[in-house]
Amino acid sequence: MKSIWICSLKLQPAGPLTFRRMPSGSLPIMTYPFVPPTALSGYLVRLLTVARNADWPGYGRDWFAKGKKGKPAPGQAYVLTLGPEYRPLGAFPAPGGWSIHKTRRQGPKNFAHVEFSQIVRSKGKVRQDFQLHHWEYLFCDELTGWVAAPEPAPLERLRTLVNYGGKAGKEGFLVVSAVGEPQEARRRSGAFEPVGLVPASVRPARGTFFHLYGHLWNADYLWINGEKGGVTGYVPVGAWWETGPLQGEHWSLGDGRGVALETPDLFLQGDRAAFS
């Protein structure tokens, strides 16, 4: 492609946030200092559903994986994401405008335990095993999200999300305060200030390296309602953040900023049309 389209979103936190860093253990709950692209994808598809006056979608049985006699296999979770025409790039606080608070937090030892989070608990004697987590919270006043697409029409739909909000990540609530107009980003070579994440292959002189995951899209994934296409797994991704100016091919935003050429394709792999 010679160009793609990108729009920005302003996200307002209602309090502390946790976007769990992986891989991780059961006791240390660490957070990314930003909204990962996969988390932004699930958050936005839920808001688009609510904006159509539908209920906030949750997780349930896998709607498409078939068990015996063609029925859905019980107990399997499905992955709710935007379609392959979108490339969420993540959402990021302003440089120096964020901090991570580390604390202790008590939680259930058995993750199948449901009594811990219930307001009204059963009257009978219930065994409650607790453990102490080492928990991290991200604090910031605002995050700027970025979403790319091969044409402006999908991004125009995101403009209906202003003033909608919902749960994001493992902990926290975000409200969409503004959505920018889709902007054409042409493929360029030269110096640029990256917005968001940079592929591990770039090897910048500075920055922080993170292990993340991307979605694996399967065009043959069949939903019970007849729709096809869905996420069948995850792909490990290495990426840099806060690298400073870089040199190389990128999608230019026209003001000295840009998106590294490979970034849109990192977090959605499989049966999809590549951007680069």
CSV table of N, CA and C in Angstrom, one decimal, residues 35-131:
chain,number,residue,atom,x,y,z
A,35,VAL,N,-2.4,1.1,26.9
A,35,VAL,CA,-3.4,0.2,26.5
A,35,VAL,C,-2.9,-0.6,25.3
A,36,PRO,N,-2.7,-1.9,25.5
A,36,PRO,CA,-2.2,-2.7,24.3
A,36,PRO,C,-3.1,-2.7,23.2
A,37,PRO,N,-2.6,-2.9,22.0
A,37,PRO,CA,-3.5,-2.9,20.8
A,37,PRO,C,-4.7,-4.0,20.9
A,38,THR,N,-4.4,-5.1,21.4
A,38,THR,CA,-5.4,-6.2,21.6
A,38,THR,C,-6.5,-5.7,22.5
A,39,ALA,N,-6.1,-5.1,23.7
A,39,ALA,CA,-7.1,-4.6,24.6
A,39,ALA,C,-7.9,-3.5,24.1
A,40,LEU,N,-7.3,-2.6,23.3
A,40,LEU,CA,-8.1,-1.5,22.6
A,40,LEU,C,-9.1,-2.1,21.6
A,41,SER,N,-8.7,-3.1,20.9
A,41,SER,CA,-9.6,-3.8,20.0
A,41,SER,C,-10.9,-4.2,20.7
A,42,GLY,N,-10.8,-5.0,21.8
A,42,GLY,CA,-11.9,-5.5,22.5
A,42,GLY,C,-12.8,-4.4,23.1
A,43,TYR,N,-12.1,-3.4,23.6
A,43,TYR,CA,-12.8,-2.2,24.2
A,43,TYR,C,-13.7,-1.5,23.2
A,44,LEU,N,-13.1,-1.3,22.0
A,44,LEU,CA,-13.8,-0.5,21.0
A,44,LEU,C,-15.0,-1.3,20.4
A,45,VAL,N,-14.8,-2.6,20.2
A,45,VAL,CA,-15.9,-3.3,19.6
A,45,VAL,C,-17.1,-3.4,20.6
A,46,ARG,N,-16.8,-3.4,21.9
A,46,ARG,CA,-17.9,-3.3,22.8
A,46,ARG,C,-18.6,-2.0,22.8
A,47,LEU,N,-17.9,-0.9,22.7
A,47,LEU,CA,-18.5,0.4,22.6
A,47,LEU,C,-19.3,0.6,21.3
A,48,LEU,N,-18.8,0.0,20.2
A,48,LEU,CA,-19.6,0.1,19.0
A,48,LEU,C,-20.9,-0.6,19.1
A,49,THR,N,-20.9,-1.7,19.9
A,49,THR,CA,-22.1,-2.5,20.1
A,49,THR,C,-23.1,-1.7,21.0
A,50,VAL,N,-22.6,-1.0,22.0
A,50,VAL,CA,-23.5,-0.2,22.9
A,50,VAL,C,-24.0,1.0,22.1
A,51,ALA,N,-23.2,1.6,21.2
A,51,ALA,CA,-23.6,2.7,20.5
A,51,ALA,C,-24.8,2.4,19.5
A,52,ARG,N,-24.9,1.1,19.2
A,52,ARG,CA,-26.1,0.7,18.4
A,52,ARG,C,-27.3,0.3,19.3
A,53,ASN,N,-27.2,0.7,20.5
A,53,ASN,CA,-28.3,0.4,21.5
A,53,ASN,C,-28.4,-1.1,21.8
A,54,ALA,N,-27.3,-1.8,21.7
A,54,ALA,CA,-27.3,-3.2,22.1
A,54,ALA,C,-26.7,-3.3,23.5
A,55,ASP,N,-26.8,-4.5,24.1
A,55,ASP,CA,-26.2,-4.7,25.4
A,55,ASP,C,-24.7,-4.8,25.3
A,56,TRP,N,-24.0,-4.4,26.4
A,56,TRP,CA,-22.6,-4.6,26.6
A,56,TRP,C,-22.2,-6.1,26.5
A,57,PRO,N,-21.5,-6.5,25.4
A,57,PRO,CA,-21.2,-7.9,25.3
A,57,PRO,C,-20.1,-8.4,26.2
A,58,GLY,N,-20.4,-9.6,26.8
A,58,GLY,CA,-19.4,-10.2,27.7
A,58,GLY,C,-18.8,-11.4,27.1
A,59,TYR,N,-18.2,-12.2,27.9
A,59,TYR,CA,-17.6,-13.5,27.4
A,59,TYR,C,-18.6,-14.6,27.7
A,60,GLY,N,-18.6,-15.6,26.9
A,60,GLY,CA,-19.4,-16.8,27.2
A,60,GLY,C,-18.9,-18.0,26.5
A,61,ARG,N,-19.8,-18.9,26.2
A,61,ARG,CA,-19.3,-20.1,25.4
A,61,ARG,C,-18.9,-19.7,24.0
A,62,ASP,N,-18.0,-20.5,23.5
A,62,ASP,CA,-17.5,-20.3,22.1
A,62,ASP,C,-18.7,-20.5,21.2
A,63,TRP,N,-19.1,-19.4,20.4
A,63,TRP,CA,-20.2,-19.5,19.6
A,63,TRP,C,-20.0,-20.3,18.3
A,64,PHE,N,-18.7,-20.5,18.0
A,64,PHE,CA,-18.4,-21.1,16.7
A,64,PHE,C,-17.7,-22.4,16.7
A,65,ALA,N,-16.9,-22.7,17.7
A,65,ALA,CA,-16.2,-24.0,17.8
A,65,ALA,C,-17.2,-25.1,18.0
A,66,LYS,N,-17.2,-26.1,17.2
A,66,LYS,CA,-18.2,-27.2,17.2
A,66,LYS,C,-17.7,-28.4,18.0
A,67,GLY,N,-18.5,-28.9,18.9
A,67,GLY,CA,-18.2,-30.1,19.6
A,67,GLY,C,-18.9,-31.3,18.9
A,68,LYS,N,-19.3,-32.3,19.7
A,68,LYS,CA,-20.0,-33.5,19.1
A,68,LYS,C,-21.4,-33.1,18.6
A,69,LYS,N,-21.8,-33.7,17.5
A,69,LYS,CA,-23.1,-33.5,16.9
A,69,LYS,C,-23.3,-32.0,16.5
A,70,GLY,N,-22.2,-31.3,16.2
A,70,GLY,CA,-22.3,-30.0,15.7
A,70,GLY,C,-22.7,-28.9,16.7
A,71,LYS,N,-22.8,-29.2,18.0
A,71,LYS,CA,-23.1,-28.2,19.0
A,71,LYS,C,-21.9,-27.5,19.5
A,72,PRO,N,-22.1,-26.3,20.0
A,72,PRO,CA,-20.9,-25.5,20.5
A,72,PRO,C,-20.2,-26.3,21.6
A,73,ALA,N,-18.9,-26.3,21.6
A,73,ALA,CA,-18.2,-26.9,22.6
A,73,ALA,C,-18.3,-26.1,23.9
A,74,PRO,N,-18.7,-26.8,25.0
A,74,PRO,CA,-18.9,-26.0,26.3
A,74,PRO,C,-17.6,-25.5,26.9
A,75,GLY,N,-17.7,-24.4,27.6
A,75,GLY,CA,-16.6,-23.9,28.4
A,75,GLY,C,-15.5,-23.2,27.6
A,76,GLN,N,-15.6,-23.1,26.3
A,76,GLN,CA,-14.5,-22.4,25.5
A,76,GLN,C,-14.9,-21.0,25.4
A,77,ALA,N,-13.9,-20.1,25.6
A,77,ALA,CA,-14.1,-18.7,25.5
A,77,ALA,C,-13.8,-18.2,24.1
A,78,TYR,N,-14.7,-17.3,23.7
A,78,TYR,CA,-14.4,-16.7,22.4
A,78,TYR,C,-13.7,-15.3,22.6
A,79,VAL,N,-13.1,-14.8,21.5
A,79,VAL,CA,-12.3,-13.6,21.6
A,79,VAL,C,-13.1,-12.5,20.8
A,80,LEU,N,-13.5,-11.5,21.5
A,80,LEU,CA,-14.3,-10.4,20.9
A,80,LEU,C,-13.3,-9.3,20.4
A,81,THR,N,-13.3,-9.1,19.1
A,81,THR,CA,-12.3,-8.1,18.6
A,81,THR,C,-13.0,-7.3,17.4
A,82,LEU,N,-12.4,-6.2,17.0
A,82,LEU,CA,-12.8,-5.6,15.8
A,82,LEU,C,-12.5,-6.4,14.6
A,83,GLY,N,-13.1,-6.2,13.5
A,83,GLY,CA,-12.9,-6.9,12.3
A,83,GLY,C,-11.5,-6.6,11.7
A,84,PRO,N,-11.1,-7.4,10.7
A,84,PRO,CA,-9.8,-7.3,10.1
A,84,PRO,C,-9.6,-6.0,9.3
A,85,GLU,N,-10.6,-5.3,9.1
A,85,GLU,CA,-10.4,-4.0,8.4
A,85,GLU,C,-9.8,-2.9,9.3
A,86,TYR,N,-9.8,-3.2,10.6
A,86,TYR,CA,-9.2,-2.3,11.6
A,86,TYR,C,-7.8,-2.8,12.0
A,87,ARG,N,-7.0,-1.8,12.4
A,87,ARG,CA,-5.7,-2.1,13.0
A,87,ARG,C,-5.5,-1.2,14.3
A,88,PRO,N,-6.1,-1.6,15.4
A,88,PRO,CA,-5.8,-0.8,16.6
A,88,PRO,C,-4.3,-0.8,17.0
A,89,LEU,N,-3.8,0.3,17.3
A,89,LEU,CA,-2.4,0.4,17.5
A,89,LEU,C,-2.0,0.6,19.0
A,90,GLY,N,-3.1,0.7,19.8
A,90,GLY,CA,-2.9,1.0,21.3
A,90,GLY,C,-3.2,2.4,21.6
A,91,ALA,N,-3.2,2.7,22.9
A,91,ALA,CA,-3.5,4.0,23.4
A,91,ALA,C,-2.4,4.4,24.5
A,92,PHE,N,-1.9,5.6,24.5
A,92,PHE,CA,-0.7,5.9,25.2
A,92,PHE,C,-0.9,7.2,26.0
A,93,PRO,N,-0.4,7.3,27.2
A,93,PRO,CA,-0.4,8.6,28.0
A,93,PRO,C,0.7,9.5,27.4
A,94,ALA,N,0.6,10.8,27.7
A,94,ALA,CA,1.6,11.7,27.3
A,94,ALA,C,2.9,11.4,27.9
A,95,PRO,N,4.0,11.7,27.3
A,95,PRO,CA,5.4,11.5,27.9
A,95,PRO,C,5.5,12.2,29.2
A,96,GLY,N,5.8,11.5,30.2
A,96,GLY,CA,6.0,12.1,31.6
A,96,GLY,C,4.7,12.3,32.3
A,97,GLY,N,3.6,12.0,31.6
A,97,GLY,CA,2.2,12.3,32.2
A,97,GLY,C,1.6,11.0,32.8
A,98,TRP,N,2.4,10.1,33.3
A,98,TRP,CA,1.9,8.9,33.8
A,98,TRP,C,2.8,8.4,34.9
A,99,SER,N,2.2,7.5,35.8
A,99,SER,CA,3.0,6.8,36.8
A,99,SER,C,2.3,5.5,37.1
A,100,ILE,N,3.1,4.6,37.7
A,100,ILE,CA,2.6,3.3,38.1
A,100,ILE,C,2.8,3.2,39.6
A,101,HIS,N,1.7,2.9,40.2
A,101,HIS,CA,1.6,2.7,41.7
A,101,HIS,C,1.6,1.2,42.0
A,102,LYS,N,2.5,0.8,42.9
A,102,LYS,CA,2.6,-0.6,43.3
A,102,LYS,C,2.0,-0.8,44.7
A,103,THR,N,1.2,-1.7,44.9
A,103,THR,CA,0.6,-1.9,46.2
A,103,THR,C,0.3,-3.4,46.4
A,104,ARG,N,-0.3,-3.7,47.6
A,104,ARG,CA,-0.7,-5.1,47.9
A,104,ARG,C,-2.2,-5.2,47.8
A,105,ARG,N,-2.8,-6.3,47.3
A,105,ARG,CA,-4.2,-6.4,47.2
A,105,ARG,C,-4.6,-7.9,47.5
A,106,GLN,N,-5.6,-8.0,48.3
A,106,GLN,CA,-6.0,-9.4,48.7
A,106,GLN,C,-7.0,-9.9,47.6
A,107,GLY,N,-6.9,-11.1,47.3
A,107,GLY,CA,-7.8,-11.7,46.3
A,107,GLY,C,-8.0,-13.2,46.5
A,108,PRO,N,-8.9,-13.8,45.8
A,108,PRO,CA,-9.1,-15.3,46.0
A,108,PRO,C,-8.0,-16.1,45.5
A,109,LYS,N,-7.7,-17.2,46.2
A,109,LYS,CA,-6.6,-18.0,45.8
A,109,LYS,C,-7.0,-18.9,44.6
A,110,ASN,N,-8.3,-19.3,44.7
A,110,ASN,CA,-8.8,-20.1,43.6
A,110,ASN,C,-9.6,-19.2,42.6
A,111,PHE,N,-9.1,-19.1,41.4
A,111,PHE,CA,-9.7,-18.2,40.4
A,111,PHE,C,-11.1,-18.6,40.0
A,112,ALA,N,-11.5,-19.9,40.3
A,112,ALA,CA,-12.9,-20.3,40.1
A,112,ALA,C,-13.8,-19.8,41.2
A,113,HIS,N,-13.3,-19.2,42.2
A,113,HIS,CA,-14.1,-18.8,43.4
A,113,HIS,C,-14.9,-17.6,43.0
A,114,VAL,N,-16.2,-17.6,43.3
A,114,VAL,CA,-17.1,-16.5,42.9
A,114,VAL,C,-17.6,-15.7,44.1
A,115,GLU,N,-17.5,-16.3,45.3
A,115,GLU,CA,-18.1,-15.6,46.4
A,115,GLU,C,-17.4,-14.3,46.7
A,116,PHE,N,-16.1,-14.2,46.4
A,116,PHE,CA,-15.3,-13.0,46.8
A,116,PHE,C,-15.9,-11.7,46.2
A,117,SER,N,-16.4,-11.8,45.0
A,117,SER,CA,-16.9,-10.6,44.3
A,117,SER,C,-18.4,-10.3,44.4
A,118,GLN,N,-19.1,-11.2,45.1
A,118,GLN,CA,-20.5,-11.1,45.2
A,118,GLN,C,-20.9,-10.1,46.3
A,119,ILE,N,-21.9,-9.3,46.0
A,119,ILE,CA,-22.5,-8.4,47.0
A,119,ILE,C,-23.3,-9.2,48.0
A,120,VAL,N,-24.2,-10.0,47.6
A,120,VAL,CA,-25.0,-10.9,48.4
A,120,VAL,C,-24.4,-12.3,48.4
A,121,ARG,N,-23.9,-12.8,49.5
A,121,ARG,CA,-23.2,-14.0,49.6
A,121,ARG,C,-24.2,-15.1,50.2
A,122,SER,N,-23.9,-16.3,49.9
A,122,SER,CA,-24.7,-17.4,50.3
A,122,SER,C,-24.6,-17.5,51.9
A,123,LYS,N,-25.7,-18.0,52.5
A,123,LYS,CA,-25.8,-18.1,54.0
A,123,LYS,C,-25.0,-19.3,54.5
A,124,GLY,N,-24.8,-20.3,53.7
A,124,GLY,CA,-24.1,-21.5,54.2
A,124,GLY,C,-22.6,-21.2,54.3
A,125,LYS,N,-21.9,-22.1,55.0
A,125,LYS,CA,-20.5,-21.9,55.2
A,125,LYS,C,-19.7,-22.2,53.9
A,126,VAL,N,-19.0,-21.2,53.4
A,126,VAL,CA,-18.2,-21.3,52.2
A,126,VAL,C,-16.8,-21.2,52.4
A,127,ARG,N,-16.0,-22.1,51.9
A,127,ARG,CA,-14.5,-22.0,52.1
A,127,ARG,C,-14.0,-20.8,51.3
A,128,GLN,N,-13.2,-19.9,52.0
A,128,GLN,CA,-12.7,-18.8,51.3
A,128,GLN,C,-11.2,-18.7,51.5
A,129,ASP,N,-10.4,-19.1,50.5
A,129,ASP,CA,-9.0,-19.0,50.6
A,129,ASP,C,-8.5,-17.8,49.8
A,130,PHE,N,-7.7,-17.0,50.6
A,130,PHE,CA,-7.3,-15.7,50.0
A,130,PHE,C,-5.7,-15.7,49.8
A,131,GLN,N,-5.3,-14.9,49.0
A,131,GLN,CA,-3.8,-14.7,48.8
A,131,GLN,C,-3.5,-13.2,48.6
